[in-house]
């Protein structure tokens, strides 16, 4: 299962969870429930002590996970036990660098992870990891922010495989009430030569639908789910994912119809 | 300021390991710094403030009693006499003025003990910025006086409740704030750490310490010193005084916090010696030497001197230590306390506990100093009286 196939088949709902939160034992079960509820891609976070791109919800989850004994060895063990959808690693560069780039990419491969998101690794610093990821057939997924200039967007896209991660708003991860106009504008600014998935601040089915309508190829949801996991509201978590997925699929049907008519 | 360009990398260290949202603000900051460091208007304004507001140049004082005790000539670079009580103002004035030229309305900064926070609040008041200081909840408890000082100066102190609730987390929080508010806000980072351009920019604002020392020692002694001793937390006072001597035959000694000893337990180290005991890794946007566990989780550091209590270090220092140009040593809490008391009694100067690490090391290892040495007294010790009193009563 790889990311390109998934994006060809559908406009995926990508769901982030923090591995080891609330405990390493529970992560596999939580992931299975998420997949059963309709997640198309699982973004499995490796918790870090200093997550500078994350807001309070994911920070707390990371702290809980580290306190419960989460580490990189357990991470790959957990990842290899989750099946059914493509899995993407999300984690900070020091955790990757410390294990060794080659070893990390190889561990991704052998635990069935097909892509890597490293939020503190901009393209200027990404060459060594990109080489290692390529050698093991792993997509290194780049991020594009609302303030990324057009020329740099083209550079990022040219270095990307799998999909590009569009950061919906300035700042850090965390649920918000509204989508900004600049988010929709950002989708237009990124050439559709590679799938464009949008994340940061997406927490409601209507956000997801709006993004798909605006041309997004996929939607990433994180903090809203992590928040429910933190409160041990797993039924609500499944329900949220079901509603998100339904909202996205409805739009898709509409736009397909529109294309057929035209 | 010198001619060294604004480097991105120092050997294998440095770089810009930040979320994409921060790349553009850092590019704009680097461009503004490159432009303004050659701008006579900016430089004139900065040097006037340094002279008339901060109190530069600071004396290079020949410490006769200490010299006699150690059997060699020792000078003290008196950064403790600057406004605010430490070298921190050199950098905050530079960046504050830069922020004004960049038309920013708001300053944010991190602080551990509160010294950089106070220096930022001073400049915020002077130049008319809205100023917000991120400070760990644990540090707020430990440093109530500095919190009050910052508030008096018109700054707002924002408690940081994440992670270890200390300096490292205050930096994380400031970076997160900046990612959301960079259009209006300048992040006034307090040391030579962090992503490019901070390590080289802060060094350039601090190198006035070494530039002055160089001309002062040449005027007094007609020669360069055999050694320069400075304490290292993030490394801004050390890089400030070392930079002017990198090409010379001068031994540069970086004294890190040895804390209680070179061990670690659980998620904390018992010291702050990133250069001596850390390993390469990424912290706060730079590849540098970092105190970390085998998986790459950052450890909490420890020192009796809050300004040395940091699990990373400036990337240029990591490079200079690795090439051997800078000699890295450690002074434990006890050595710092000894240096604190000794300098007070011998010279009538109460040094900051940070600077006392350099003093204590010099007293314990006079053979390392050569015949003529300069110790950088990066700050004054008034802020540390309660710490030393508490230490005495234990």
XYZ file of C-alpha atoms in Angstrom:
656
model
C 0.000 0.000 0.000
C 1.494 3.325 -0.927
C 0.433 6.947 -0.823
C 0.169 7.509 -4.570
C -2.323 4.649 -4.914
C -4.376 6.018 -2.035
C -4.568 9.498 -3.557
C -5.509 7.981 -6.923
C -8.303 6.004 -5.330
C -9.806 8.758 -3.158
C -9.411 12.079 -1.406
C -8.048 10.605 1.782
C -8.774 11.547 5.358
C -5.404 11.408 7.081
C -5.590 10.977 10.840
C -2.758 11.819 13.224
C -2.346 10.132 16.566
C 0.541 10.274 19.004
C 2.032 6.825 19.496
C 2.166 5.857 23.154
C -0.653 8.168 24.227
C -2.074 7.302 26.675
C 0.130 4.200 26.726
C 2.039 2.115 24.175
C -0.339 -0.803 24.747
C -3.407 1.186 23.757
C -2.071 2.728 20.545
C -2.709 -0.293 18.324
C -6.306 -0.571 19.496
C -6.923 3.147 19.012
C -5.413 2.996 15.527
C -7.617 0.049 14.605
C -10.733 1.922 15.712
C -9.675 4.949 13.666
C -9.132 2.831 10.591
C -12.439 1.044 11.103
C -14.164 4.427 11.309
C -12.871 5.413 7.888
C -9.369 6.913 8.099
C -7.584 6.380 4.788
C -4.056 7.109 6.016
C -2.660 6.879 9.539
C -0.131 9.505 10.542
C 1.605 7.973 13.525
C 3.477 10.506 15.646
C 6.632 9.678 17.541
C 6.514 11.884 20.638
C 9.350 14.328 21.266
C 10.227 16.287 24.391
C 10.345 19.577 22.455
C 7.663 19.630 19.732
C 8.072 23.217 18.463
C 5.508 22.918 15.658
C 2.769 21.642 17.944
C 0.155 23.368 20.061
C -0.853 22.456 23.609
C -2.982 19.408 22.752
C -0.218 17.488 20.978
C 2.373 18.748 23.476
C 0.383 17.209 26.315
C -0.117 13.983 24.405
C 3.633 13.812 23.743
C 4.396 14.304 27.418
C 1.897 11.620 28.429
C 3.386 9.218 25.900
C 6.992 9.815 26.954
C 6.005 9.472 30.595
C 4.324 6.153 29.815
C 7.592 4.787 28.438
C 7.234 5.463 24.737
C 10.461 5.286 22.715
C 11.605 4.750 19.145
C 12.009 0.964 19.451
C 8.451 0.628 20.774
C 7.283 2.985 18.045
C 8.361 0.680 15.243
C 7.001 -2.307 17.109
C 3.598 -0.591 17.379
C 3.707 0.580 13.756
C 4.342 -2.935 12.470
C 1.265 -4.201 14.324
C -1.106 -1.739 12.643
C -2.488 -2.849 9.290
C -5.108 -1.863 6.755
C -4.091 1.611 5.558
C -0.857 3.339 4.513
C 1.093 4.554 7.527
C 3.115 7.746 7.685
C 5.730 8.618 10.300
C 5.518 12.072 11.856
C 8.274 13.178 14.191
C 10.997 15.695 14.917
C 14.380 15.546 13.271
C 16.444 14.931 16.389
C 14.657 11.637 16.962
C 15.475 10.561 13.395
C 19.033 11.889 13.456
C 19.793 10.242 16.778
C 18.822 6.768 15.515
C 20.721 7.322 12.283
C 19.032 8.368 9.044
C 19.705 5.094 7.268
C 18.569 2.947 10.154
C 15.471 5.064 10.674
C 14.409 4.827 7.029
C 15.096 1.105 7.052
C 13.008 0.645 10.224
C 10.175 2.582 8.573
C 10.329 0.253 5.620
C 10.321 -2.912 7.680
C 7.433 -1.761 9.856
C 5.308 -0.903 6.821
C 5.611 2.888 7.002
C 5.594 4.432 3.539
C 6.124 8.133 4.241
C 7.834 10.498 6.659
C 6.772 13.948 7.871
C 9.498 15.809 9.755
C 8.080 19.229 10.608
C 11.381 20.847 11.614
C 13.229 19.787 8.472
C 12.855 22.430 5.738
C 14.155 21.564 2.262
C 17.556 23.206 2.826
C 18.320 20.716 5.580
C 16.539 17.701 4.138
C 19.009 16.341 1.593
C 20.647 13.610 3.743
C 17.310 12.243 4.971
C 15.799 12.430 1.482
C 18.650 10.257 0.162
C 18.171 7.712 2.931
C 14.383 7.686 2.465
C 14.759 7.224 -1.285
C 17.054 4.250 -0.811
C 14.316 2.546 1.197
C 11.388 3.589 -0.981
C 9.960 5.975 1.613
C 8.322 9.278 0.617
C 9.691 12.301 2.485
C 6.700 14.620 2.709
C 7.415 18.345 2.636
C 5.343 21.082 4.180
C 4.222 24.337 2.569
C 3.060 27.258 4.721
C 0.840 30.238 3.901
C 3.937 32.472 3.924
C 6.012 30.237 1.649
C 6.826 32.353 -1.445
C 5.755 31.038 -4.876
C 9.289 30.359 -6.047
C 9.981 28.294 -2.953
C 6.679 26.430 -3.399
C 7.881 25.321 -6.833
C 11.196 24.150 -5.338
C 9.426 22.230 -2.578
C 7.014 20.602 -5.029
C 9.882 19.557 -7.291
C 11.543 17.766 -4.343
C 8.367 16.103 -3.117
C 6.990 12.624 -3.393
C 3.850 11.075 -1.915
C 2.020 14.317 -1.208
C 2.713 17.836 0.005
C 1.433 18.927 3.400
C -0.194 22.344 3.223
C -0.121 24.126 6.548
C -3.540 25.756 6.807
C -2.486 28.686 8.960
C 0.472 30.377 10.623
C 1.368 29.080 14.057
C 1.212 25.602 15.470
C -1.115 22.592 15.373
C -4.423 22.832 17.187
C -8.112 22.877 16.452
C -9.731 26.145 15.381
C -13.245 27.251 14.630
C -12.879 28.707 11.168
C -10.918 28.124 8.053
C -9.023 31.125 6.795
C -9.451 32.417 3.274
C -5.656 32.242 2.935
C -5.893 28.473 3.299
C -8.042 28.136 0.216
C -5.771 30.570 -1.568
C -2.775 28.407 -0.630
C -4.324 25.387 -2.347
C -4.576 27.422 -5.552
C -0.947 28.505 -5.263
C 0.406 24.949 -5.202
C 0.542 23.391 -8.675
C -1.558 20.207 -8.801
C 1.323 18.059 -10.004
C 1.394 16.240 -6.670
C -1.466 15.557 -4.217
C -2.049 18.432 -1.797
C -3.271 17.523 1.661
C -4.220 20.256 4.116
C -3.670 20.153 7.890
C -3.373 22.396 11.021
C -6.516 23.641 12.705
C -8.964 21.298 10.965
C -11.423 19.948 13.473
C -14.909 19.764 11.946
C -16.618 17.893 9.114
C -17.587 21.189 7.484
C -13.894 22.248 7.408
C -13.005 19.049 5.604
C -15.821 19.485 3.101
C -14.879 23.100 2.484
C -11.261 22.155 1.813
C -12.212 19.421 -0.630
C -14.505 21.902 -2.373
C -11.567 24.341 -2.528
C -9.511 21.734 -4.347
C -7.612 19.898 -1.613
C -6.663 16.316 -2.458
C -6.702 15.198 1.147
C -7.405 16.441 4.653
C -5.271 15.939 7.766
C -6.823 15.966 11.213
C -4.757 15.756 14.371
C -5.353 17.788 17.513
C -9.130 17.250 17.483
C -8.542 13.474 17.616
C -5.684 13.655 20.095
C -7.877 15.761 22.348
C -10.579 13.055 22.367
C -7.977 10.352 23.013
C -6.643 12.414 25.924
C -10.149 12.464 27.401
C -10.595 8.772 26.654
C -13.633 9.508 24.478
C -12.971 6.863 21.863
C -16.589 6.474 20.728
C -16.707 10.195 20.009
C -13.378 9.823 18.165
C -14.816 7.164 15.874
C -17.903 9.275 15.367
C -15.859 12.363 14.440
C -13.879 10.406 11.863
C -17.042 8.897 10.385
C -18.618 12.338 10.067
C -15.458 13.856 8.582
C -15.186 11.089 6.035
C -18.871 11.322 5.128
C -18.632 15.084 4.654
C -15.620 14.692 2.366
C -17.184 11.885 0.318
C -20.384 13.856 -0.263
C -18.435 16.714 -1.800
C -16.577 14.338 -3.965
C -19.768 12.805 -5.339
C -21.050 16.289 -6.133
C -17.911 17.356 -7.950
C -17.770 14.085 -9.896
C -21.325 14.694 -11.025
C -20.410 18.197 -12.022
C -17.552 16.906 -14.145
C -19.792 14.330 -15.842
C -22.349 16.971 -16.714
C -19.871 19.406 -18.187
C 30.986 45.224 13.751
C 33.363 42.821 12.069
C 33.591 41.652 8.509
C 32.793 38.012 9.087
C 29.682 37.286 7.075
C 26.521 35.983 8.612
C 27.287 32.261 8.421
C 24.587 29.605 8.234
C 26.826 26.745 9.296
C 29.843 26.186 11.522
C 31.388 22.927 10.353
C 28.671 20.345 10.830
C 26.783 22.541 13.304
C 24.260 25.340 12.896
C 21.675 25.468 10.132
C 17.985 26.202 10.283
C 15.915 23.270 11.502
C 12.547 24.941 11.869
C 8.955 24.479 10.731
C 8.279 25.869 7.258
C 6.239 28.745 8.742
C 9.410 30.101 10.384
C 11.620 29.903 7.300
C 10.368 33.136 5.741
C 10.588 35.204 8.975
C 14.153 33.937 9.479
C 15.072 34.770 5.884
C 13.693 38.295 6.345
C 15.556 38.681 9.637
C 18.851 37.540 8.108
C 18.386 39.941 5.203
C 17.583 42.849 7.500
C 20.601 42.091 9.674
C 22.931 41.849 6.666
C 21.640 45.156 5.379
C 21.721 47.034 8.667
C 25.097 45.845 9.913
C 26.586 47.888 7.095
C 24.208 50.827 7.528
C 25.937 53.870 9.080
C 22.671 55.229 10.456
C 21.852 52.005 12.283
C 25.396 51.529 13.555
C 25.627 55.142 14.717
C 22.369 54.882 16.617
C 23.386 51.585 18.184
C 26.801 52.775 19.282
C 25.298 55.922 20.763
C 22.837 53.856 22.823
C 25.628 51.506 23.858
C 27.606 54.492 25.120
C 24.941 56.732 26.599
C 22.335 54.227 27.736
C 24.075 50.904 28.399
C 27.362 52.251 29.739
C 29.947 51.107 27.183
C 32.864 50.805 27.034
C 33.181 48.719 30.175
C 36.479 48.763 32.060
C 39.142 46.110 31.684
C 40.303 46.011 35.262
C 43.676 44.713 36.398
C 42.741 42.615 39.452
C 45.832 43.117 41.600
C 44.759 41.035 44.585
C 43.570 38.106 42.492
C 46.742 38.367 40.391
C 48.898 38.207 43.516
C 46.950 35.206 44.817
C 47.337 33.324 41.540
C 50.917 34.358 40.817
C 50.145 35.817 37.385
C 48.436 38.855 35.891
C 44.661 38.605 35.674
C 42.342 41.195 34.178
C 38.567 41.268 34.534
C 36.318 42.449 31.722
C 33.621 44.291 33.637
C 30.375 43.495 31.777
C 28.781 43.417 35.236
C 28.844 47.214 35.179
C 26.474 47.477 32.229
C 22.906 48.716 32.614
C 20.781 45.786 33.721
C 23.772 44.167 35.364
C 24.956 41.886 32.577
C 26.228 41.646 29.002
C 22.692 40.778 27.835
C 21.923 44.423 27.008
C 24.495 44.415 24.151
C 22.306 41.982 22.269
C 18.901 43.312 23.259
C 19.813 46.846 22.178
C 21.109 45.533 18.849
C 18.089 43.362 18.113
C 15.636 45.890 19.528
C 16.913 48.545 17.176
C 16.900 46.031 14.327
C 13.266 45.230 15.123
C 12.414 48.921 14.978
C 14.087 49.262 11.588
C 12.038 46.216 10.497
C 8.905 48.082 11.662
C 7.886 45.427 14.166
C 5.521 46.494 16.930
C 6.081 43.780 19.480
C 9.042 42.009 21.067
C 8.904 38.517 22.496
C 11.723 36.800 24.344
C 12.447 33.769 26.473
C 14.103 33.966 29.829
C 15.434 31.492 32.371
C 16.729 33.373 35.390
C 15.185 36.550 34.079
C 18.350 38.426 33.053
C 17.630 38.326 29.326
C 13.977 39.031 30.061
C 14.931 42.127 32.027
C 17.352 43.270 29.304
C 14.583 42.819 26.726
C 12.049 44.641 28.894
C 14.497 47.542 29.268
C 14.869 47.846 25.517
C 11.140 47.380 25.012
C 10.516 50.356 27.288
C 13.298 52.411 25.724
C 12.197 51.855 22.130
C 8.460 51.685 22.720
C 7.595 48.077 21.969
C 4.836 45.951 23.390
C 6.980 43.345 25.172
C 6.061 39.834 26.258
C 8.472 37.494 27.991
C 8.044 33.732 28.108
C 9.256 32.251 31.354
C 8.868 28.736 32.739
C 6.554 28.403 35.716
C 9.345 26.819 37.733
C 11.644 29.761 36.966
C 8.941 32.294 37.832
C 8.779 30.752 41.300
C 12.578 30.824 41.638
C 13.036 34.370 40.324
C 10.199 36.475 41.697
C 12.318 39.635 41.842
C 13.128 39.549 38.151
C 9.481 38.913 37.302
C 8.575 42.052 39.228
C 11.442 43.921 37.553
C 10.169 43.000 34.100
C 6.650 44.034 35.002
C 7.897 47.376 36.352
C 9.577 47.903 33.000
C 6.232 47.457 31.297
C 6.640 43.914 29.991
C 4.141 41.120 30.423
C 5.531 37.835 31.746
C 3.794 34.795 30.280
C 4.120 31.630 32.391
C 5.107 28.524 30.414
C 3.446 25.382 31.708
C 4.593 22.904 29.066
C 7.422 20.367 29.279
C 9.893 20.944 32.080
C 8.485 24.482 32.631
C 11.981 26.021 32.418
C 14.121 27.914 29.878
C 14.067 25.229 27.185
C 10.273 25.256 27.155
C 10.157 29.046 27.239
C 12.159 29.035 23.981
C 9.755 26.490 22.463
C 6.823 28.684 23.425
C 8.445 31.835 22.013
C 9.092 30.013 18.724
C 5.429 28.963 18.599
C 4.277 32.513 19.275
C 6.590 33.845 16.584
C 5.289 31.310 14.040
C 1.796 32.726 14.566
C 2.670 36.431 14.893
C 5.877 37.083 12.924
C 4.329 39.857 10.866
C 4.052 42.178 13.852
C 6.569 40.566 16.163
C 10.322 40.181 16.505
C 11.609 37.232 18.484
C 14.507 38.600 20.506
C 16.460 35.421 21.224
C 18.944 35.910 24.042
C 21.927 33.823 23.100
C 24.090 32.515 20.243
C 21.864 29.441 19.892
C 18.774 28.840 17.755
C 18.320 28.808 13.990
C 20.291 30.927 11.527
C 20.740 33.944 11.707
C 20.613 34.067 15.518
C 23.986 32.425 16.284
C 25.946 34.774 14.044
C 23.728 37.814 14.644
C 23.891 37.597 18.440
C 27.640 36.977 18.226
C 28.055 40.152 16.158
C 26.068 42.178 18.699
C 28.140 40.703 21.555
C 31.576 40.865 19.981
C 31.922 44.414 21.236
C 33.103 42.741 24.472
C 36.097 41.172 22.749
C 36.803 44.118 20.468
C 37.067 46.410 23.480
C 39.101 43.875 25.460
C 41.557 43.595 22.623
C 42.289 47.288 22.358
C 42.271 47.721 26.156
C 44.766 44.924 26.827
C 47.007 46.131 24.000
C 46.951 49.619 25.500
C 47.755 48.329 29.005
C 50.123 45.453 28.358
C 51.291 46.053 24.791
C 50.450 42.447 24.026
C 47.557 39.984 23.765
C 46.677 37.800 26.752
C 47.784 34.172 26.978
C 44.253 33.107 27.830
C 40.649 34.263 28.057
C 38.212 32.544 30.400
C 34.430 32.783 30.020
C 31.459 30.813 31.292
C 29.156 29.082 28.807
C 25.442 28.419 29.020
C 24.116 29.187 25.547
C 27.423 30.925 24.937
C 26.738 34.590 24.210
C 29.262 36.146 26.600
C 31.885 33.576 25.599
C 31.401 34.120 21.858
C 31.260 37.844 22.561
C 34.747 37.902 24.035
C 36.307 34.994 22.061
C 35.395 36.147 18.554
C 37.969 38.952 18.410
C 40.779 36.505 19.305
C 39.961 33.461 17.142
C 42.887 34.082 14.799
C 45.395 34.749 17.572
C 47.581 32.586 19.724
C 45.326 33.049 22.728
C 43.980 30.087 24.681
C 40.184 30.376 24.837
C 38.704 28.542 27.804
C 34.958 27.864 27.943
C 33.769 26.966 31.436
C 30.541 24.995 31.511
C 28.317 24.223 34.461
C 29.536 20.995 36.054
C 26.557 21.174 38.433
C 26.611 18.302 40.887
C 28.658 16.047 38.632
C 28.738 14.399 35.201
C 25.866 11.976 35.771
C 22.242 11.836 34.800
C 19.193 10.253 36.296
C 15.990 9.642 34.366
C 15.033 12.647 32.282
C 17.525 15.065 33.851
C 21.241 15.651 33.771
C 23.001 16.861 36.896
C 24.953 19.494 34.950
C 24.708 21.892 32.008
C 27.799 20.768 30.110
C 26.507 20.380 26.560
C 29.926 20.963 24.984
C 31.721 18.527 27.226
C 29.092 15.852 27.752
C 26.450 16.417 25.062
C 26.134 14.753 21.690
C 25.286 16.148 18.255
C 21.604 16.786 17.735
C 18.983 19.386 16.908
C 17.567 21.663 19.574
C 15.719 24.953 19.048
C 16.415 25.021 15.338
C 20.140 24.314 15.223
C 22.386 21.303 14.938
C 24.619 21.532 17.980
C 25.807 19.628 21.047
C 22.795 18.614 23.094
C 22.145 16.815 26.368
C 19.836 14.017 25.263
C 18.886 10.435 25.923
C 19.771 7.556 23.564
C 16.508 8.096 21.629
C 16.947 11.837 21.137
C 14.676 13.186 23.865
C 16.157 16.364 25.298
C 17.214 16.133 28.936
C 16.666 18.797 31.527
C 19.925 20.380 32.565
C 20.974 21.569 35.996
C 23.181 24.300 37.411
C 23.181 26.488 40.499
C 23.505 29.348 37.998
C 20.229 29.646 36.106
C 21.983 31.290 33.144
C 24.051 28.151 32.556
C 21.100 25.810 32.992
C 20.478 24.956 29.338
C 20.708 21.550 27.603
C 22.062 22.997 24.343
C 24.783 25.451 23.344
C 25.534 27.785 20.457
C 26.484 25.861 17.297
C 29.605 27.915 16.641
C 30.934 27.002 20.085
C 30.162 23.342 19.381
C 32.268 23.670 16.251
C 35.124 25.583 17.917
C 35.209 23.024 20.736
C 35.288 20.155 18.264
C 38.165 21.648 16.276
C 40.045 22.273 19.522
C 40.164 26.043 19.075
C 38.160 26.501 22.259
C 39.115 24.442 25.274
C 36.079 23.127 27.149
C 36.187 22.626 30.892
C 33.671 22.297 33.724
C 33.239 23.969 37.084
C 30.877 22.423 39.607
C 28.451 24.338 41.829
C 30.974 24.272 44.680
C 33.673 25.792 42.505
C 31.309 28.548 41.425
C 30.386 29.344 45.025
C 34.087 29.471 45.901
C 34.735 31.833 42.962
C 31.740 33.964 43.964
C 33.075 34.448 47.484
C 36.720 34.762 46.505
C 36.171 37.567 43.998
C 33.898 39.378 46.461
C 36.542 39.283 49.211
C 39.644 39.771 47.075
C 38.454 42.482 44.712
C 35.251 43.887 46.134
C 33.331 42.602 43.103
C 30.362 40.267 43.524
C 30.137 38.364 40.240
C 27.046 36.644 38.852
C 27.038 32.940 39.703
C 27.456 32.311 35.979
C 30.655 34.377 35.796
C 31.732 32.852 39.122
C 32.156 29.547 37.261
C 34.905 31.190 35.194
C 36.465 32.780 38.280
C 36.332 29.530 40.264
C 37.898 27.567 37.436
C 40.715 30.124 37.088
C 41.443 29.953 40.817
C 41.533 26.151 40.810
C 43.626 25.904 37.638
C 45.965 28.909 37.534
C 48.451 26.886 35.482
C 45.955 26.944 32.594
C 45.945 30.742 32.424
C 49.511 31.470 31.329
C 51.186 34.661 32.509
C 48.475 37.076 31.384
C 44.787 36.236 31.427
C 41.396 37.904 31.033
C 38.290 36.599 32.791
C 34.968 37.785 31.454
C 32.762 38.934 34.318
C 29.561 38.680 32.309
C 27.240 39.917 35.055
C 26.922 41.061 38.627
C 25.866 38.839 41.493
C 23.136 40.810 43.262
C 20.498 38.580 41.675
C 22.202 35.514 43.184
C 22.415 36.552 46.819
C 19.344 34.549 47.804
C 20.671 31.468 45.994
C 23.998 31.653 47.760
C 22.302 32.336 51.101
C 20.078 29.279 50.606
C 23.123 27.226 49.645
C 24.947 28.325 52.799
C 22.088 27.352 55.076
C 21.913 23.777 53.743
